[in-house]
Amino acid sequence: MKELRIRVLAGVFVIAGVLSWAGARLWNAVGTLPSVPLAAPIVLALIAVVLLSTALSLRARLRAQRERRPGAKGVDPLMAARAVVFGQASALVAALVAGMYGGAGVFLLELLDLPTRRDQAIYAGSSVLAGLAVIAAALFLERVCKLPEDDDENHGGAEPAA
């Protein structure tokens, strides 16, 4: 499994933001701009909390397993892999969504004199922050579940003779 790359996430964020900003300008010129839902930052924050709690739980279980504590529950490798895939997918979607709301938020900065648009800009900014929290939690989860480097790969697979 490949690691998430910050450049890819940043690229998705920037491209989505530019397209969203352009789309918001066009949509506002043609009609009324759709509103940013209040639920957007809440849902993203909940996903960040789930990812962070999963990472902290796995980290504690892996630490107990490494220290060979009696009664320590092991970590199923398939479960850890699923958690990492969930984290990576969440990070990619969060980068896309945060970019969309970021672009809309930048457009809404021009309309801060209207109270409803000011609230929409706050919701959009909160969504961007919550999306960044999802990305940070996903990267932390990925780091927690990363396997230590295998010494056999560094030595070409040759074992010392006994």
Coordinates of C-alpha atoms in Angstrom, one line a residue:
M1 CA 0.0 0.0 0.0
K2 CA 1.4 3.4 -0.9
E3 CA 1.6 6.3 1.5
L4 CA -0.5 9.4 1.1
R5 CA 1.5 12.2 -0.5
I6 CA 1.0 15.7 0.8
R7 CA 1.5 17.1 -2.7
V8 CA -1.4 15.1 -4.1
L9 CA -3.7 16.3 -1.3
A10 CA -2.5 19.9 -1.8
G11 CA -3.1 19.6 -5.5
V12 CA -6.6 18.2 -5.0
F13 CA -7.3 21.0 -2.6
V14 CA -6.0 23.8 -4.9
I15 CA -7.7 22.5 -8.0
A16 CA -11.0 22.0 -6.3
G17 CA -10.7 25.4 -4.7
V18 CA -10.0 27.2 -8.0
L19 CA -12.8 25.4 -9.8
S20 CA -15.2 26.0 -6.9
W21 CA -14.3 29.7 -6.8
A22 CA -14.9 30.0 -10.6
G23 CA -18.1 28.0 -10.4
A24 CA -19.4 30.2 -7.5
R25 CA -18.7 33.4 -9.5
L26 CA -20.5 32.0 -12.6
W27 CA -23.4 30.6 -10.5
N28 CA -23.8 33.9 -8.7
A29 CA -23.8 35.8 -12.0
V30 CA -26.5 33.6 -13.4
G31 CA -28.7 33.1 -10.3
T32 CA -28.4 32.6 -6.6
L33 CA -25.5 30.8 -5.1
P34 CA -26.4 27.7 -3.2
S35 CA -25.7 27.9 0.5
V36 CA -23.0 26.2 2.5
P37 CA -24.7 23.8 4.9
L38 CA -24.1 24.1 8.6
A39 CA -23.7 20.3 8.7
A40 CA -20.6 20.3 6.5
P41 CA -18.0 21.3 9.2
I42 CA -19.8 19.1 11.8
V43 CA -19.6 16.0 9.6
L44 CA -16.0 16.6 8.8
A45 CA -15.1 17.2 12.4
L46 CA -16.8 13.9 13.4
I47 CA -14.8 12.0 10.7
A48 CA -11.6 13.6 12.1
V49 CA -12.6 12.5 15.7
V50 CA -13.3 8.9 14.5
L51 CA -9.9 8.8 12.7
L52 CA -8.0 10.2 15.6
S53 CA -9.7 7.9 18.1
T54 CA -8.9 4.9 15.9
A55 CA -5.3 6.0 15.6
L56 CA -4.9 6.5 19.3
S57 CA -6.5 3.1 20.1
L58 CA -4.3 1.3 17.5
R59 CA -1.2 3.1 18.8
A60 CA -1.9 2.0 22.4
R61 CA -2.6 -1.6 21.4
L62 CA 0.5 -1.8 19.2
R63 CA 2.6 -0.3 22.1
A64 CA 1.2 -2.9 24.5
Q65 CA 1.9 -5.7 22.0
R66 CA 5.5 -4.5 21.4
E67 CA 6.1 -4.3 25.2
R68 CA 4.6 -7.8 25.6
R69 CA 2.3 -6.7 28.3
P70 CA 0.3 -9.7 29.8
G71 CA -3.2 -9.7 28.4
A72 CA -2.5 -7.2 25.6
K73 CA -4.9 -7.5 22.7
G74 CA -3.0 -7.8 19.4
V75 CA -3.9 -5.9 16.3
D76 CA -5.3 -7.8 13.4
P77 CA -3.3 -6.7 10.4
L78 CA -6.4 -6.8 8.1
M79 CA -8.2 -4.4 10.5
A80 CA -5.2 -2.1 10.6
A81 CA -5.0 -2.1 6.8
R82 CA -8.7 -1.3 6.6
A83 CA -8.3 1.6 9.0
V84 CA -5.4 3.0 6.8
V85 CA -7.5 2.7 3.6
F86 CA -10.4 4.4 5.4
G87 CA -8.0 7.2 6.5
Q88 CA -6.6 7.6 3.0
A89 CA -10.0 7.7 1.4
S90 CA -11.2 10.2 4.0
A91 CA -8.1 12.4 3.5
L92 CA -8.7 12.5 -0.3
V93 CA -12.4 13.3 0.1
A94 CA -11.6 15.9 2.8
A95 CA -9.1 17.6 0.5
L96 CA -11.7 17.8 -2.3
V97 CA -14.5 19.0 0.0
A98 CA -12.2 21.5 1.8
G99 CA -11.1 22.8 -1.5
M100 CA -14.6 23.2 -2.7
Y101 CA -15.7 25.1 0.4
G102 CA -12.5 27.1 0.4
G103 CA -13.1 28.3 -3.1
A104 CA -16.7 29.2 -2.2
G105 CA -15.5 30.9 1.0
V106 CA -13.1 33.0 -0.9
F107 CA -15.8 34.1 -3.3
L108 CA -18.1 34.8 -0.3
L109 CA -15.5 37.2 1.2
E110 CA -16.6 39.7 -1.4
L111 CA -20.2 39.6 0.0
L112 CA -19.5 39.9 3.7
D113 CA -21.9 43.0 4.0
L114 CA -24.8 40.6 3.7
P115 CA -25.5 38.8 7.1
T116 CA -26.5 35.5 5.4
R117 CA -23.4 35.5 3.2
R118 CA -21.2 36.3 6.2
D119 CA -22.6 33.2 8.0
Q120 CA -22.0 31.2 4.8
A121 CA -18.4 32.4 4.7
I122 CA -18.0 31.3 8.4
Y123 CA -19.4 27.8 7.6
A124 CA -17.1 27.5 4.6
G125 CA -14.0 28.5 6.6
S126 CA -15.0 26.1 9.4
S127 CA -15.4 23.3 6.8
V128 CA -11.9 24.0 5.5
L129 CA -10.5 23.8 9.0
A130 CA -12.4 20.6 9.7
G131 CA -11.2 19.1 6.4
L132 CA -7.6 19.9 7.4
A133 CA -8.2 18.2 10.7
V134 CA -9.4 15.1 8.8
I135 CA -6.3 15.1 6.7
A136 CA -4.0 15.5 9.8
A137 CA -5.8 12.6 11.6
A138 CA -5.6 10.4 8.5
L139 CA -1.8 11.1 8.2
F140 CA -1.4 10.3 11.9
L141 CA -3.4 7.1 11.5
E142 CA -1.2 6.1 8.5
R143 CA 1.9 6.8 10.5
V144 CA 0.7 4.7 13.5
C145 CA -0.1 1.7 11.3
K146 CA 3.2 1.9 9.3
L147 CA 5.3 -1.2 9.6
P148 CA 8.8 -0.9 10.8
E149 CA 11.4 -1.2 8.0
D150 CA 12.4 -4.8 7.3
D151 CA 16.1 -5.4 7.8
D152 CA 16.1 -8.2 5.2
E153 CA 15.2 -5.7 2.4
N154 CA 18.2 -3.6 3.3
H155 CA 20.7 -6.5 3.2
G156 CA 19.5 -8.0 0.0
G157 CA 17.8 -10.9 1.8
A158 CA 21.1 -12.6 2.8
E159 CA 21.2 -14.0 6.3
P160 CA 24.5 -14.3 8.1
A161 CA 25.9 -17.9 8.3
A162 CA 25.7 -19.5 11.7

